[in-house]
Amino acid sequence: GAVVSQHPSWVICKSGTSVKIECRSLDFQATTMFWYRQFPKQSLMLMATSNEGSKATYEQGVEKDKFLINHASLTLSTLTVTSAHPEDSSFYICSATGDWVSDTQYFGPGTRLTVL
Amino acid sequence: QKEVEQNSGPLSVPEGAIASLNCTYSDRGSQSFFWYRQYSGKSPELIMFIYSNGDKEDGRFTAQLNKASQYVSLLIRDSQPSDSATYLCAVLTGGTSYGKLTFGQGTILTVHP
């Protein structure tokens, strides 16, 4: 199957700082990447959809100024959590689709963010 | 009515048994269906996708799709303790490539020795 990586796998930061998470498709060109958030014992929540070279489309209730998404190339999307607060602590997961994987979404391993 | 519903769990089966996971969806126009497995603390891992009515087999896993009944299922034969995880049914909406996945709430499967 296709491989999607995320970096970092975990991060701890102080309240008020910004954190950038990278999502890379390693063996295919990702037309579209998705960003999810998952709280403990809850289901995945889609935050936004990003297409290469276009502005991201955010789901209702997700603050676009707080969660900045950039999909600058066909293999890289970044999520920046700006001015992070403890309530932003969560498991952030990206997925990617496109190219030879067609419409199947392959997930990255996730990034666990803890804001102190 | 939820867009994608999975049979309520948790589901517990003995090692070596067949585990049956069920899912129904509300959008009759849906064309692509996926099963993911998620271990605790990890991200979802693709098990299978299915597009056509009927059965699709991959090793110990069989996905079944019935578009008329808007029903998709996953059978796990010879269940192993390592199969213990949350299984997510997902349906693609909005067309290919740019479509979003709508997930069911997940079914927790426990395979006991």
mmCIF file of C-alpha atoms in Angstrom:
data_model
loop_
_atom_site.group_PDB
_atom_site.id
_atom_site.type_symbol
_atom_site.label_atom_id
_atom_site.label_comp_id
_atom_site.label_asym_id
_atom_site.label_seq_id
_atom_site.Cartn_x
_atom_site.Cartn_y
_atom_site.Cartn_z
ATOM 1 C CA GLY A 1 0.000 0.000 0.000
ATOM 2 C CA ALA A 2 0.852 3.663 -0.191
ATOM 3 C CA VAL A 3 2.938 5.312 2.519
ATOM 4 C CA VAL A 4 2.176 8.575 4.275
ATOM 5 C CA SER A 5 4.502 9.980 6.899
ATOM 6 C CA GLN A 6 3.992 12.619 9.553
ATOM 7 C CA HIS A 7 6.468 14.630 11.540
ATOM 8 C CA PRO A 8 6.808 14.999 14.426
ATOM 9 C CA SER A 9 5.136 11.948 15.941
ATOM 10 C CA TRP A 10 4.664 13.799 19.191
ATOM 11 C CA VAL A 11 5.207 17.314 20.420
ATOM 12 C CA ILE A 12 4.890 19.106 23.737
ATOM 13 C CA CYS A 13 4.709 22.874 23.728
ATOM 14 C CA LYS A 14 3.846 25.761 25.982
ATOM 15 C CA SER A 15 0.558 27.579 25.733
ATOM 16 C CA GLY A 16 0.697 30.412 23.238
ATOM 17 C CA THR A 17 3.302 28.914 20.957
ATOM 18 C CA SER A 18 2.757 27.677 17.408
ATOM 19 C CA VAL A 19 3.357 24.146 16.248
ATOM 20 C CA LYS A 20 3.845 22.926 12.685
ATOM 21 C CA ILE A 21 3.021 19.361 11.642
ATOM 22 C CA GLU A 22 4.178 17.970 8.309
ATOM 23 C CA CYS A 23 2.419 15.323 6.248
ATOM 24 C CA ARG A 24 4.195 13.692 3.324
ATOM 25 C CA SER A 25 3.124 11.163 0.728
ATOM 26 C CA LEU A 26 6.240 9.080 0.086
ATOM 27 C CA ASP A 27 5.377 7.003 -2.962
ATOM 28 C CA PHE A 28 2.577 8.828 -4.706
ATOM 29 C CA GLN A 29 1.536 12.329 -5.589
ATOM 30 C CA ALA A 30 -1.259 13.433 -3.314
ATOM 31 C CA THR A 31 -3.850 15.471 -5.153
ATOM 32 C CA THR A 32 -5.751 15.911 -1.940
ATOM 33 C CA MET A 33 -4.774 15.730 1.684
ATOM 34 C CA PHE A 34 -7.052 15.706 4.680
ATOM 35 C CA TRP A 35 -6.443 16.709 8.278
ATOM 36 C CA TYR A 36 -8.269 15.021 11.139
ATOM 37 C CA ARG A 37 -8.297 15.423 14.878
ATOM 38 C CA GLN A 38 -9.152 12.689 17.326
ATOM 39 C CA PHE A 39 -9.790 13.019 21.046
ATOM 40 C CA PRO A 40 -9.478 9.976 23.330
ATOM 41 C CA LYS A 41 -12.171 7.360 22.777
ATOM 42 C CA GLN A 42 -13.826 9.489 20.119
ATOM 43 C CA SER A 43 -14.119 9.112 16.387
ATOM 44 C CA LEU A 44 -12.049 10.929 13.791
ATOM 45 C CA MET A 45 -13.146 14.490 13.153
ATOM 46 C CA LEU A 46 -12.316 15.966 9.761
ATOM 47 C CA MET A 47 -10.847 19.426 10.140
ATOM 48 C CA ALA A 48 -10.054 20.416 6.572
ATOM 49 C CA THR A 49 -9.415 19.274 3.034
ATOM 50 C CA SER A 50 -6.485 20.631 1.073
ATOM 51 C CA ASN A 51 -5.781 20.398 -2.618
ATOM 52 C CA GLU A 52 -2.337 21.102 -3.984
ATOM 53 C CA GLY A 53 -1.967 24.756 -4.882
ATOM 54 C CA SER A 54 -5.358 25.759 -3.521
ATOM 55 C CA LYS A 55 -6.659 27.141 -0.279
ATOM 56 C CA ALA A 56 -7.852 24.554 2.188
ATOM 57 C CA THR A 57 -11.538 23.948 2.756
ATOM 58 C CA TYR A 58 -12.344 23.917 6.460
ATOM 59 C CA GLU A 59 -15.178 22.030 8.109
ATOM 60 C CA GLN A 60 -17.800 23.953 9.968
ATOM 61 C CA GLY A 61 -16.611 25.033 13.395
ATOM 62 C CA VAL A 62 -12.892 24.775 12.605
ATOM 63 C CA GLU A 63 -11.068 28.087 12.938
ATOM 64 C CA LYS A 64 -9.090 28.665 9.762
ATOM 65 C CA ASP A 65 -6.960 31.345 11.394
ATOM 66 C CA LYS A 66 -5.970 29.006 14.158
ATOM 67 C CA PHE A 67 -5.299 25.929 12.063
ATOM 68 C CA LEU A 68 -3.284 27.048 9.068
ATOM 69 C CA ILE A 69 -2.977 24.508 6.274
ATOM 70 C CA ASN A 70 -0.566 24.722 3.381
ATOM 71 C CA HIS A 71 -0.437 22.186 0.534
ATOM 72 C CA ALA A 72 2.454 23.617 -1.425
ATOM 73 C CA SER A 73 3.439 20.506 -3.351
ATOM 74 C CA LEU A 74 1.968 17.186 -4.422
ATOM 75 C CA THR A 75 3.815 15.405 -1.626
ATOM 76 C CA LEU A 76 3.679 17.815 1.294
ATOM 77 C CA SER A 77 0.978 19.431 3.387
ATOM 78 C CA THR A 78 1.526 21.241 6.656
ATOM 79 C CA LEU A 79 -0.793 22.040 9.539
ATOM 80 C CA THR A 80 0.219 24.877 11.839
ATOM 81 C CA VAL A 81 -1.594 25.224 15.134
ATOM 82 C CA THR A 82 -1.183 28.871 16.008
ATOM 83 C CA SER A 83 -1.182 30.160 19.572
ATOM 84 C CA ALA A 84 -1.875 26.687 20.886
ATOM 85 C CA HIS A 85 -3.827 26.233 24.106
ATOM 86 C CA PRO A 86 -4.373 23.172 26.296
ATOM 87 C CA GLU A 87 -7.733 22.487 24.652
ATOM 88 C CA ASP A 88 -5.871 21.990 21.352
ATOM 89 C CA SER A 89 -4.126 18.963 22.818
ATOM 90 C CA SER A 90 -5.183 16.059 20.654
ATOM 91 C CA PHE A 91 -4.107 13.421 18.144
ATOM 92 C CA TYR A 92 -3.744 15.015 14.702
ATOM 93 C CA ILE A 93 -3.809 12.686 11.713
ATOM 94 C CA CYS A 94 -3.406 13.438 8.036
ATOM 95 C CA SER A 95 -4.459 11.342 5.093
ATOM 96 C CA ALA A 96 -3.672 11.580 1.411
ATOM 97 C CA THR A 97 -5.271 10.454 -1.819
ATOM 98 C CA GLY A 98 -4.807 10.815 -5.556
ATOM 99 C CA ASP A 99 -2.476 9.550 -8.270
ATOM 100 C CA TRP A 100 -2.331 5.736 -8.474
ATOM 101 C CA VAL A 101 -4.124 5.289 -5.145
ATOM 102 C CA SER A 102 -7.194 6.862 -6.752
ATOM 103 C CA ASP A 103 -9.817 7.715 -4.150
ATOM 104 C CA THR A 104 -8.441 5.592 -1.330
ATOM 105 C CA GLN A 105 -7.240 7.605 1.645
ATOM 106 C CA TYR A 106 -4.032 6.462 3.281
ATOM 107 C CA PHE A 107 -3.373 7.770 6.754
ATOM 108 C CA GLY A 108 -0.197 9.032 8.301
ATOM 109 C CA PRO A 109 0.846 7.686 11.708
ATOM 110 C CA GLY A 110 -0.458 10.762 13.513
ATOM 111 C CA THR A 111 1.015 13.477 15.711
ATOM 112 C CA ARG A 112 0.183 13.668 19.379
ATOM 113 C CA LEU A 113 0.135 17.277 20.513
ATOM 114 C CA THR A 114 0.242 18.209 24.189
ATOM 115 C CA VAL A 115 -0.048 21.868 25.106
ATOM 116 C CA LEU A 116 0.994 22.732 28.651
ATOM 117 C CA GLN B 1 -30.402 8.923 10.919
ATOM 118 C CA LYS B 2 -26.623 8.823 10.849
ATOM 119 C CA GLU B 3 -25.045 8.683 7.410
ATOM 120 C CA VAL B 4 -22.930 5.644 8.227
ATOM 121 C CA GLU B 5 -23.897 3.297 11.011
ATOM 122 C CA GLN B 6 -22.013 0.322 12.349
ATOM 123 C CA ASN B 7 -23.335 -2.461 14.514
ATOM 124 C CA SER B 8 -22.971 -1.543 18.122
ATOM 125 C CA GLY B 9 -20.148 -3.180 19.979
ATOM 126 C CA PRO B 10 -18.109 -4.169 21.593
ATOM 127 C CA LEU B 11 -17.860 -7.468 19.789
ATOM 128 C CA SER B 12 -16.071 -10.314 21.489
ATOM 129 C CA VAL B 13 -15.155 -13.546 19.704
ATOM 130 C CA PRO B 14 -12.932 -16.473 20.621
ATOM 131 C CA GLU B 15 -9.669 -17.029 18.822
ATOM 132 C CA GLY B 16 -10.188 -18.907 15.581
ATOM 133 C CA ALA B 17 -13.805 -17.812 15.161
ATOM 134 C CA ILE B 18 -15.301 -15.635 12.435
ATOM 135 C CA ALA B 19 -15.882 -12.006 13.356
ATOM 136 C CA SER B 20 -18.652 -10.252 11.460
ATOM 137 C CA LEU B 21 -18.741 -6.475 11.296
ATOM 138 C CA ASN B 22 -21.665 -4.681 9.698
ATOM 139 C CA CYS B 23 -22.265 -1.228 8.300
ATOM 140 C CA THR B 24 -25.164 0.567 6.650
ATOM 141 C CA TYR B 25 -25.106 3.860 4.806
ATOM 142 C CA SER B 26 -27.770 6.361 3.847
ATOM 143 C CA ASP B 27 -26.484 7.891 0.584
ATOM 144 C CA ARG B 28 -27.704 5.602 -2.188
ATOM 145 C CA GLY B 29 -25.320 7.292 -4.629
ATOM 146 C CA SER B 30 -22.198 6.214 -2.722
ATOM 147 C CA GLN B 31 -19.772 4.224 -4.841
ATOM 148 C CA SER B 32 -16.679 3.551 -2.760
ATOM 149 C CA PHE B 33 -16.493 1.794 0.568
ATOM 150 C CA PHE B 34 -13.586 1.214 2.908
ATOM 151 C CA TRP B 35 -12.736 -0.708 6.034
ATOM 152 C CA TYR B 36 -10.018 0.604 8.326
ATOM 153 C CA ARG B 37 -8.561 -0.880 11.477
ATOM 154 C CA GLN B 38 -7.402 1.363 14.297
ATOM 155 C CA TYR B 39 -5.385 0.117 17.216
ATOM 156 C CA SER B 40 -5.546 2.111 20.411
ATOM 157 C CA GLY B 41 -3.327 5.183 20.158
ATOM 158 C CA LYS B 42 -2.575 4.611 16.478
ATOM 159 C CA SER B 43 -3.912 6.000 13.223
ATOM 160 C CA PRO B 44 -6.340 4.104 10.954
ATOM 161 C CA GLU B 45 -4.874 1.441 8.707
ATOM 162 C CA LEU B 46 -6.600 0.453 5.476
ATOM 163 C CA ILE B 47 -7.811 -3.137 5.409
ATOM 164 C CA MET B 48 -9.867 -3.240 2.236
ATOM 165 C CA PHE B 49 -11.865 -1.197 -0.210
ATOM 166 C CA ILE B 50 -14.793 -2.403 -2.282
ATOM 167 C CA TYR B 51 -16.643 -0.780 -5.152
ATOM 168 C CA SER B 52 -18.796 -3.518 -6.690
ATOM 169 C CA ASN B 53 -21.645 -5.599 -5.348
ATOM 170 C CA GLY B 54 -20.611 -8.978 -4.059
ATOM 171 C CA ASP B 55 -17.663 -10.305 -2.131
ATOM 172 C CA LYS B 56 -14.037 -9.305 -2.168
ATOM 173 C CA GLU B 57 -11.518 -11.486 -0.399
ATOM 174 C CA ASP B 58 -8.023 -10.652 0.822
ATOM 175 C CA GLY B 59 -6.412 -13.269 3.002
ATOM 176 C CA ARG B 60 -8.519 -13.746 6.127
ATOM 177 C CA PHE B 61 -10.671 -10.723 5.315
ATOM 178 C CA THR B 62 -13.782 -10.660 3.147
ATOM 179 C CA ALA B 63 -15.696 -7.490 2.389
ATOM 180 C CA GLN B 64 -19.270 -7.797 1.194
ATOM 181 C CA LEU B 65 -21.248 -5.047 -0.525
ATOM 182 C CA ASN B 66 -24.947 -4.886 -1.291
ATOM 183 C CA LYS B 67 -25.809 -1.524 -2.801
ATOM 184 C CA ALA B 68 -29.517 -2.322 -3.052
ATOM 185 C CA SER B 69 -29.667 -2.823 0.693
ATOM 186 C CA GLN B 70 -27.059 -0.099 1.323
ATOM 187 C CA TYR B 71 -25.080 -2.535 3.366
ATOM 188 C CA VAL B 72 -21.397 -3.367 3.622
ATOM 189 C CA SER B 73 -19.782 -5.893 5.901
ATOM 190 C CA LEU B 74 -16.386 -7.254 6.858
ATOM 191 C CA LEU B 75 -15.752 -10.847 7.821
ATOM 192 C CA ILE B 76 -12.576 -11.841 9.590
ATOM 193 C CA ARG B 77 -11.900 -15.565 9.460
ATOM 194 C CA ASP B 78 -9.686 -17.392 11.943
ATOM 195 C CA SER B 79 -9.686 -14.356 14.234
ATOM 196 C CA GLN B 80 -6.488 -13.745 16.159
ATOM 197 C CA PRO B 81 -5.876 -11.730 19.342
ATOM 198 C CA SER B 82 -3.878 -9.328 17.157
ATOM 199 C CA ASP B 83 -7.122 -8.501 15.339
ATOM 200 C CA SER B 84 -8.408 -6.844 18.511
ATOM 201 C CA ALA B 85 -8.938 -3.216 17.497
ATOM 202 C CA THR B 86 -11.578 -0.705 16.477
ATOM 203 C CA TYR B 87 -12.889 -1.277 12.953
ATOM 204 C CA LEU B 88 -14.078 1.724 11.029
ATOM 205 C CA CYS B 89 -16.436 1.597 8.074
ATOM 206 C CA ALA B 90 -16.030 4.567 5.742
ATOM 207 C CA VAL B 91 -18.015 5.710 2.731
ATOM 208 C CA LEU B 92 -16.699 8.120 0.128
ATOM 209 C CA THR B 93 -18.853 11.131 -0.571
ATOM 210 C CA GLY B 94 -18.424 13.884 -3.108
ATOM 211 C CA GLY B 95 -16.891 11.865 -5.902
ATOM 212 C CA THR B 96 -13.385 10.619 -6.463
ATOM 213 C CA SER B 97 -10.109 12.132 -5.362
ATOM 214 C CA TYR B 98 -11.655 15.181 -3.746
ATOM 215 C CA GLY B 99 -14.271 13.237 -1.838
ATOM 216 C CA LYS B 100 -14.498 13.132 1.913
ATOM 217 C CA LEU B 101 -14.847 9.982 3.908
ATOM 218 C CA THR B 102 -17.813 9.622 6.195
ATOM 219 C CA PHE B 103 -16.954 7.268 9.025
ATOM 220 C CA GLY B 104 -19.149 5.079 11.142
ATOM 221 C CA GLN B 105 -18.719 5.272 14.875
ATOM 222 C CA GLY B 106 -16.509 2.181 14.844
ATOM 223 C CA THR B 107 -16.921 -1.282 16.300
ATOM 224 C CA ILE B 108 -14.531 -2.446 18.975
ATOM 225 C CA LEU B 109 -13.514 -6.054 18.392
ATOM 226 C CA THR B 110 -11.904 -8.174 21.072
ATOM 227 C CA VAL B 111 -10.542 -11.603 20.195
ATOM 228 C CA HIS B 112 -9.911 -13.619 23.325
ATOM 229 C CA PRO B 113 -7.572 -16.616 23.471
#
